[in-house]
Coordinates of C-alpha atoms in Angstrom, one line a residue:
Chain A
M31 CA -23.7 12.3 -10.6
V32 CA -20.3 10.7 -11.1
N33 CA -21.4 7.6 -9.3
N34 CA -24.5 7.2 -11.4
A35 CA -22.5 7.5 -14.6
I36 CA -20.0 4.9 -13.4
C37 CA -22.9 2.6 -12.5
L38 CA -24.2 2.8 -16.0
V39 CA -20.7 2.4 -17.5
A40 CA -20.1 -0.7 -15.3
I41 CA -23.4 -2.3 -16.3
G42 CA -22.8 -1.7 -20.0
Y43 CA -19.2 -2.8 -20.0
G44 CA -20.0 -5.9 -17.9
I45 CA -22.8 -7.1 -20.2
G46 CA -20.8 -6.3 -23.4
A47 CA -17.6 -7.9 -22.2
C48 CA -19.5 -10.9 -20.9
I49 CA -21.2 -11.5 -24.2
S50 CA -17.9 -11.0 -26.0
F51 CA -16.1 -13.6 -23.9
C52 CA -19.0 -16.1 -24.0
R53 CA -19.0 -15.9 -27.8
R54 CA -15.4 -17.1 -27.8
F55 CA -16.3 -19.9 -25.3
R56 CA -14.4 -18.3 -22.5
F57 CA -17.2 -18.6 -19.9
R58 CA -15.0 -18.4 -16.8
E59 CA -13.6 -15.0 -17.9
G60 CA -17.1 -13.8 -18.9
M61 CA -18.5 -14.6 -15.6
A62 CA -15.6 -13.0 -13.7
I63 CA -15.9 -9.8 -15.6
F64 CA -19.7 -9.8 -15.2
V65 CA -19.5 -10.3 -11.4
L66 CA -16.8 -7.6 -11.1
C67 CA -18.9 -5.1 -13.0
A68 CA -22.0 -6.1 -11.0
V69 CA -20.1 -5.3 -7.8
V70 CA -18.9 -1.9 -9.1
A71 CA -22.5 -1.1 -10.2
A72 CA -23.9 -2.1 -6.8
Y73 CA -21.4 0.2 -5.0
C74 CA -22.1 3.1 -7.4
A75 CA -25.9 2.6 -7.4
P76 CA -27.8 5.6 -6.0
I77 CA -29.5 4.2 -2.9
V78 CA -28.1 0.7 -2.4
G79 CA -24.5 1.9 -2.8
K80 CA -24.4 3.9 0.4
S81 CA -25.4 0.9 2.5
M82 CA -23.0 -1.5 0.9
P83 CA -20.2 -2.7 3.3
T84 CA -16.7 -1.5 2.6
V85 CA -13.4 -2.9 3.8
E86 CA -13.2 0.1 6.2
S87 CA -16.7 -0.4 7.7
V88 CA -16.3 -4.1 8.1
Y89 CA -12.9 -3.8 9.7
K90 CA -14.1 -1.0 12.0
W91 CA -16.8 -3.4 13.2
I92 CA -14.4 -6.3 13.6
Y93 CA -11.3 -4.7 15.0
G94 CA -12.8 -1.6 16.7
P95 CA -13.5 -3.2 20.1
F96 CA -10.2 -5.1 20.0
S97 CA -8.3 -2.0 19.2
S98 CA -10.0 0.0 22.0
F99 CA -9.3 -2.8 24.5
T100 CA -5.6 -3.1 23.4
L101 CA -5.0 0.7 23.5
K102 CA -6.7 0.9 27.0
Q103 CA -4.5 -1.9 28.2
L104 CA -1.4 -0.2 26.8
G105 CA -2.5 3.1 28.3
I106 CA -2.2 5.0 25.1
K107 CA -4.3 8.0 24.4
Q108 CA -4.3 9.4 20.9
E109 CA -5.4 12.8 19.7
D110 CA -7.8 12.1 16.8
Chain B
M237 CA 7.4 -11.1 -23.4
Q238 CA 7.7 -10.1 -19.7
E239 CA 10.3 -7.6 -18.8
N240 CA 12.4 -8.2 -15.7
I241 CA 13.4 -5.6 -13.1
S242 CA 17.1 -4.8 -12.6
P243 CA 18.3 -4.6 -8.9
G244 CA 18.9 -0.8 -9.2
I245 CA 15.3 -0.2 -10.5
W246 CA 14.1 -2.5 -7.7
I247 CA 15.4 0.0 -5.1
C248 CA 13.8 2.9 -7.0
L249 CA 10.5 1.1 -7.2
I250 CA 10.3 0.2 -3.5
F251 CA 11.5 3.7 -2.5
S252 CA 8.9 5.4 -4.7
Y253 CA 6.1 3.1 -3.5
I254 CA 6.9 3.7 0.2
S255 CA 7.9 7.3 0.1
G256 CA 4.9 8.6 -1.9
F257 CA 2.6 8.8 1.1
S258 CA 4.9 8.2 4.0
T259 CA 5.3 11.9 4.9
L260 CA 1.7 12.8 4.6
F261 CA 0.2 12.4 8.1
L262 CA 3.3 11.5 10.2
Q263 CA 1.0 9.8 12.7
E264 CA 3.7 7.9 14.6
A265 CA 5.6 11.2 14.9
K266 CA 2.5 12.8 16.4
L267 CA 2.3 10.0 18.9
L268 CA 6.0 9.6 19.8
G269 CA 7.5 13.0 19.3
P270 CA 11.3 12.9 19.6
D271 CA 11.4 9.1 20.0
V272 CA 9.8 8.4 16.6
W273 CA 13.2 7.3 15.2
I274 CA 12.9 4.1 17.3
A275 CA 9.5 3.4 15.7
Y276 CA 11.0 3.9 12.2
I277 CA 13.9 1.5 12.9
C278 CA 11.5 -1.1 14.3
G279 CA 9.2 -0.7 11.3
I280 CA 12.0 -1.1 8.9
A281 CA 13.3 -4.2 10.7
M282 CA 9.9 -5.9 10.9
S283 CA 9.2 -5.2 7.2
F284 CA 12.6 -6.4 6.2
G285 CA 12.2 -9.6 8.3
I286 CA 8.8 -10.3 6.7
L287 CA 10.1 -9.7 3.1
C288 CA 13.2 -11.9 4.0
S289 CA 10.9 -14.8 5.1
L290 CA 8.8 -14.5 2.0
Y291 CA 12.0 -14.5 -0.1
M292 CA 13.1 -17.7 1.6
V293 CA 9.8 -19.2 0.7
Q294 CA 10.1 -18.0 -2.9
R295 CA 13.7 -19.2 -3.3
R296 CA 12.7 -22.8 -3.3
Y297 CA 10.6 -22.2 -6.4
T298 CA 12.8 -19.9 -8.4
G299 CA 10.9 -18.5 -11.5
L300 CA 7.5 -19.2 -10.1
P301 CA 5.2 -16.3 -9.4
M302 CA 4.2 -16.0 -5.7
P303 CA 0.6 -17.0 -6.2
A304 CA 1.8 -20.3 -7.7
V305 CA 4.1 -20.7 -4.7
F306 CA 1.1 -20.3 -2.4
D307 CA -0.6 -23.1 -4.5
R308 CA 2.4 -25.4 -4.0
L309 CA 2.5 -24.9 -0.3
L310 CA -1.1 -24.6 0.7
G311 CA -3.0 -26.5 -2.0
R312 CA -5.2 -24.9 -4.6
S313 CA -8.4 -24.1 -2.6
I314 CA -6.7 -22.8 0.5
A315 CA -4.2 -20.8 -1.6
K316 CA -7.2 -19.1 -3.3
V317 CA -8.7 -18.1 0.0
V318 CA -5.3 -16.7 1.2
L319 CA -4.8 -14.8 -2.0
C320 CA -8.3 -13.3 -1.5
V321 CA -7.0 -12.0 1.8
Y322 CA -4.3 -10.1 -0.1
L323 CA -6.9 -8.8 -2.5
I324 CA -8.8 -7.4 0.4
Y325 CA -5.6 -6.0 1.9
I326 CA -4.9 -4.2 -1.4
L327 CA -8.4 -2.8 -1.5
E328 CA -8.0 -1.6 2.1
I329 CA -4.8 0.3 1.5
Q330 CA -5.7 1.6 -1.9
G331 CA -9.0 3.0 -0.4
A332 CA -6.9 4.8 2.3
A333 CA -4.4 6.0 -0.4
F334 CA -7.2 7.4 -2.6
Q335 CA -8.9 9.2 0.2
A336 CA -5.7 10.6 1.6
L337 CA -4.7 12.0 -1.7
T338 CA -8.2 13.4 -2.3
S339 CA -8.5 15.0 1.1
F340 CA -5.0 16.5 0.7
Y341 CA -5.9 17.9 -2.7
R342 CA -9.2 19.3 -1.4
T343 CA -7.5 20.9 1.6
V344 CA -4.5 22.4 -0.2
V345 CA -5.3 23.0 -3.9
L346 CA -8.9 22.3 -5.1
P347 CA -11.4 23.0 -2.3
N348 CA -14.4 23.3 -4.7
T349 CA -13.9 20.1 -6.6
S350 CA -16.0 17.1 -5.5
P351 CA -14.1 14.1 -4.1
G352 CA -15.8 11.8 -6.6
Q353 CA -14.3 13.7 -9.6
I354 CA -10.8 13.7 -8.1
I355 CA -11.0 9.9 -7.2
L356 CA -12.3 9.1 -10.7
L357 CA -9.4 11.0 -12.4
I358 CA -6.9 9.2 -10.2
A359 CA -8.6 5.8 -10.8
L360 CA -8.6 6.3 -14.6
T361 CA -5.0 7.5 -14.6
T362 CA -3.8 4.5 -12.5
A363 CA -5.9 2.0 -14.5
Y364 CA -4.3 3.2 -17.7
A365 CA -0.8 3.2 -16.2
S366 CA -1.1 -0.3 -14.8
S367 CA -2.4 -1.6 -18.1
L368 CA 0.9 -0.6 -19.7
G369 CA 2.6 -3.3 -17.8
L370 CA 5.4 -3.6 -15.3
G371 CA 8.1 -2.8 -17.9
T372 CA 6.7 0.7 -18.6
I373 CA 6.1 1.3 -14.9
V374 CA 9.7 0.5 -13.9
R375 CA 11.1 2.6 -16.8
T376 CA 9.1 5.6 -15.6
V377 CA 10.1 5.4 -12.0
P378 CA 13.8 6.6 -12.3
V379 CA 12.7 9.5 -14.6
L380 CA 10.2 10.8 -12.0
L381 CA 12.4 9.9 -9.1
S382 CA 15.1 12.3 -10.4
F383 CA 12.6 15.2 -10.6
F384 CA 11.3 14.3 -7.1
L385 CA 14.7 14.1 -5.5
F386 CA 15.8 17.4 -7.0
A387 CA 12.7 19.2 -5.8
I388 CA 12.6 17.6 -2.4
L389 CA 16.4 18.0 -1.7
L390 CA 16.0 21.7 -2.6
I391 CA 13.1 22.2 -0.3
I392 CA 14.9 20.2 2.5
F393 CA 17.9 22.5 2.2
F394 CA 15.7 25.6 2.6
I395 CA 13.7 24.1 5.5
Y396 CA 16.9 23.0 7.2
K397 CA 18.0 26.7 7.4
N398 CA 14.9 27.4 9.6
V399 CA 15.8 24.7 12.1
T400 CA 17.8 26.1 15.0
F401 CA 17.7 23.2 17.5
N402 CA 17.8 19.4 17.5
P403 CA 14.1 18.4 17.8
F404 CA 15.0 14.8 18.6
L405 CA 16.4 15.7 22.0
P406 CA 15.9 14.7 24.8
L407 CA 15.8 11.0 24.0
F408 CA 13.7 8.2 25.5
Q409 CA 10.8 10.3 26.8
H410 CA 8.1 7.7 26.1
R411 CA 7.0 4.5 27.8
L412 CA 7.8 1.1 26.2
S413 CA 4.2 0.4 25.4
E414 CA 3.9 3.7 23.5
I415 CA 7.1 3.0 21.5
A416 CA 5.7 -0.5 20.7
Y417 CA 2.5 0.9 19.4
G418 CA 4.3 3.6 17.5
S419 CA 6.4 0.8 15.9
L420 CA 3.2 -1.0 14.9
L421 CA 1.9 2.2 13.4
S422 CA 5.2 2.6 11.5
F423 CA 5.1 -1.0 10.4
Y424 CA 1.5 -0.7 9.0
F425 CA 2.3 2.6 7.3
P426 CA 4.5 3.1 5.5
F427 CA 7.0 0.2 5.7
G428 CA 4.8 -2.9 6.0
K429 CA 2.9 -2.2 2.8
S430 CA 6.0 -3.1 0.9
I431 CA 4.8 -6.7 1.5
V432 CA 3.0 -6.6 -1.9
F433 CA 6.5 -6.6 -3.5
C434 CA 6.6 -10.4 -2.7
F435 CA 4.4 -10.8 -5.8
L436 CA 7.1 -9.2 -8.0
F437 CA 10.1 -11.2 -6.6
F438 CA 10.1 -13.5 -9.6
R439 CA 10.4 -10.6 -12.0
V440 CA 13.7 -9.4 -10.5
K441 CA 16.9 -10.2 -12.4
N442 CA 19.7 -11.7 -10.3
S443 CA 17.3 -12.7 -7.6
S444 CA 20.1 -13.7 -5.2
R445 CA 20.6 -9.9 -4.6
I446 CA 17.0 -9.1 -3.8
I447 CA 17.5 -9.1 0.0
P448 CA 20.4 -6.5 0.2
Y449 CA 18.7 -4.3 -2.3
T450 CA 15.4 -4.5 -0.5
L451 CA 17.2 -3.4 2.7
I452 CA 18.8 -0.5 0.9
A453 CA 15.4 0.6 -0.4
L454 CA 13.8 0.4 3.0
A455 CA 16.7 2.2 4.7
L456 CA 16.5 5.0 2.1
S457 CA 12.8 5.4 2.6
G458 CA 13.4 5.5 6.4
L459 CA 16.1 8.1 5.9
Y460 CA 13.7 10.3 3.8
L461 CA 10.9 9.9 6.4
F462 CA 13.4 10.7 9.2
A463 CA 14.5 13.8 7.4
A464 CA 10.9 14.9 6.9
T465 CA 10.0 14.4 10.5
Y466 CA 13.2 16.2 11.7
L467 CA 12.4 19.2 9.6
S468 CA 8.7 19.3 10.5
F469 CA 9.5 19.2 14.2
G470 CA 12.4 21.6 13.8
S471 CA 10.6 24.2 11.8
L472 CA 7.0 24.0 13.1
G473 CA 7.7 22.8 16.7
M474 CA 6.2 19.8 18.5
N475 CA 2.8 21.3 19.4
L476 CA 2.1 22.6 15.9
V477 CA 3.0 19.2 14.3
K478 CA 0.5 17.5 16.5
S479 CA -2.3 19.9 15.7
V480 CA -1.9 20.2 11.9
T481 CA -3.2 17.5 9.5
F482 CA -0.3 17.5 7.0
P483 CA 2.8 18.6 9.0
F484 CA 5.5 18.2 6.3
F485 CA 3.6 20.3 3.9
S486 CA 2.9 22.9 6.5
A487 CA 6.7 23.0 6.9
I488 CA 7.2 23.3 3.1
Q489 CA 4.7 26.2 3.0
M490 CA 6.9 28.2 5.3
V491 CA 9.7 28.2 2.7
K492 CA 9.9 31.4 0.7
F493 CA 12.3 31.8 -2.2
G494 CA 11.8 35.5 -2.5
E495 CA 9.2 38.2 -3.1
Y496 CA 7.8 36.7 -6.4
L497 CA 8.0 33.0 -5.8
E498 CA 5.4 32.5 -3.2
R499 CA 3.3 29.3 -3.3
I500 CA 6.4 27.4 -4.5
E501 CA 4.9 24.4 -2.7
I502 CA 2.4 24.0 -5.5
T503 CA 5.2 22.9 -7.8
I504 CA 6.5 20.5 -5.2
I505 CA 3.0 19.2 -4.7
G506 CA 2.6 18.6 -8.4
I507 CA 5.8 16.5 -8.5
W508 CA 4.9 14.8 -5.3
T509 CA 1.4 13.8 -6.5
V510 CA 2.8 12.0 -9.5
F511 CA 5.1 10.3 -7.1
T512 CA 2.3 9.1 -4.9
L513 CA 0.4 7.7 -7.8
F514 CA 3.1 5.0 -8.1
E515 CA 1.7 3.4 -5.0
I516 CA -1.8 3.0 -6.4
I517 CA -0.4 2.0 -9.8
I518 CA 1.7 -0.8 -8.3
L519 CA -1.2 -1.9 -6.1
Q520 CA -3.5 -2.1 -9.0
Y521 CA -1.0 -4.0 -11.1
V522 CA -0.5 -6.5 -8.3
F523 CA -4.2 -6.7 -7.7
M524 CA -4.8 -7.6 -11.4
Q525 CA -2.1 -10.2 -11.4
V526 CA -3.4 -11.9 -8.2
F527 CA -7.0 -11.6 -9.4
A528 CA -6.1 -13.1 -12.8
Y529 CA -4.4 -16.0 -11.1
I530 CA -7.3 -16.8 -8.8
F531 CA -9.8 -16.8 -11.6
G532 CA -7.5 -18.4 -14.2
I533 CA -7.8 -15.4 -16.5
K534 CA -5.5 -15.3 -19.5
H535 CA -6.4 -11.9 -21.0
V536 CA -5.9 -9.4 -18.2
R537 CA -6.4 -6.3 -20.4
A538 CA -10.1 -6.6 -20.4
F539 CA -10.1 -6.4 -16.6
V540 CA -8.2 -3.1 -16.4
L541 CA -11.2 -0.8 -16.6
P542 CA -13.4 -2.9 -14.2
V543 CA -10.6 -3.1 -11.6
G544 CA -10.0 0.6 -11.9
L545 CA -13.7 1.2 -11.4
L546 CA -13.8 -1.2 -8.4
F547 CA -11.0 0.9 -6.8
F548 CA -13.0 4.0 -7.6
A549 CA -16.3 2.6 -6.2
L550 CA -14.8 1.3 -2.9
S551 CA -12.8 4.5 -2.4
T552 CA -15.8 6.8 -2.8
R553 CA -17.9 4.7 -0.4
S554 CA -15.1 4.5 2.3
F555 CA -14.0 7.2 4.7
N556 CA -17.0 9.5 4.4
H557 CA -15.5 12.1 6.8
Q558 CA -12.0 13.4 6.9
D559 CA -11.5 12.3 10.5
D560 CA -12.4 8.7 9.5
I561 CA -9.1 8.2 7.7
V562 CA -7.1 9.4 10.7
Y563 CA -9.1 7.3 13.0
Y564 CA -8.7 4.3 10.7
N565 CA -5.0 4.7 10.2
S566 CA -4.3 5.2 13.8
R567 CA -6.7 2.7 15.5
I568 CA -7.9 0.0 13.1
A569 CA -5.4 -0.6 10.3
P570 CA -2.4 -1.4 12.5
F571 CA -4.3 -4.4 13.8
S572 CA -6.3 -5.4 10.7
T573 CA -3.2 -5.6 8.4
L574 CA -1.4 -8.0 10.7
L575 CA -3.1 -11.0 9.1
P576 CA -1.6 -10.4 5.6
T577 CA 1.6 -8.7 6.6
V578 CA 2.7 -11.0 9.5
A579 CA 0.5 -14.1 10.1
I580 CA 0.4 -15.4 6.5
P581 CA 4.1 -14.9 5.7
L582 CA 5.1 -16.6 8.9
L583 CA 2.7 -19.4 8.2
L584 CA 4.2 -19.9 4.8
L585 CA 7.7 -19.8 6.1
L586 CA 6.8 -22.5 8.7
I587 CA 5.2 -24.7 6.1
S588 CA 8.1 -24.2 3.8
F589 CA 10.6 -25.3 6.6
F590 CA 8.4 -28.2 7.5
K591 CA 8.3 -29.4 3.9
K592 CA 12.0 -29.0 3.6
A593 CA 12.6 -31.0 6.8
N594 CA 10.1 -33.6 5.7
G595 CA 11.8 -33.9 2.4
S596 CA 8.4 -33.9 0.7
G597 CA 8.1 -33.6 -3.1
E598 CA 8.2 -30.0 -4.4
D599 CA 5.4 -30.5 -6.9
R600 CA 2.8 -31.5 -4.4
P601 CA 1.2 -29.0 -1.9
F602 CA 1.8 -29.4 1.7
L603 CA -1.8 -30.0 2.6
A604 CA -2.3 -32.3 -0.3
N605 CA 0.6 -34.3 0.9
S606 CA -1.0 -34.8 4.2
D607 CA -4.2 -36.0 2.4
V608 CA -2.2 -38.5 0.4
S609 CA -0.4 -39.8 3.5
Q610 CA -3.7 -40.2 5.4
R611 CA -5.2 -42.2 2.5
S612 CA -2.1 -44.4 2.3
R613 CA -2.3 -45.1 6.0
S614 CA -6.0 -46.0 5.9

């Protein structure tokens, strides 16, 4: 519910701010705010949002095997 | 007009930033037990070394913000990529901070509130606070710090009465590899995250005294963390500390001020929560500054809400289970944060020394210089 509301707010704010910037001929800022709001909307979207990569999920994928290998080599057992 | 930070406030700012979350999980304490003090000293030393190296880089370009120093040393395009690494780093630690605070709140105070609502409230609060500017943030820090210190010193005094033995004895019970990993944990969280303060160096008045004041702030944060660990071990015992999620607050819960003042910890938690928000506020402020620099944005205010919502969106989609955050903090983040907290600062220091030794012009970036020299040779 909260996510859906934020998705709508992000789309509305992004379009509004982009038009406002473009009217003042500040196209770079308009594009930056539009892209930022599009990213927020994508993350908060009902179905797509859950499958979007986060820093946590990407880093788990990249560093997970390296971390397991290093901890095994160091002989460290952690209680999760 | 930009307000500068006085050296005394600089200490308060770093202390507030580090100490907000530092006593929450006590992961390195759970790993090392009585030898955790070695990890704290190593963590402080490493963080101080990295901040010193960044200060040495910044010193050559007094008055310039750190992103502009990156530009001078690395060239515009590479600097943008490197700055993006810092943006990702900020998103990484803010996600963990949001989820840690939310999970704490849901466990201790508000079990029936959805995590999304708590995260949204925090995101809106921090977005508003960061929009007020650094001047307002630094003026608020000493006010809240005094409340926090009063409450925490009071509680420390009462917990100390429960401690009947020295929990840090016997010494040196762990292997070197375990102490090394504990130091890495301590460097990632809490001390190493002070790296973002390099983006505020240029705002400090009397910049020649940044280094000693930074050391004082790190040492005070270490002292507070050490006291919290000592009291948690002393009042709960080693085994209980390893099994509970929030050891220091379990120790606080054991304090009773009398028949009618049960749940005194709620007051402490209230003060502590505001204190923890400083970390997210500073992260968001630095994020906006770096983001504005990368995209050449002049009017940052319009970006306050989208950046706050970005923090919200990434936090709600990260760490879906409570165990995820513990796993991430103890296994992944100590390695993943090495790139922005160690590799890039050392690279910058190396390039800075090389430029100095080379006597190359200050206005041109290091990599651009090499391009120019190659062209002139050809």
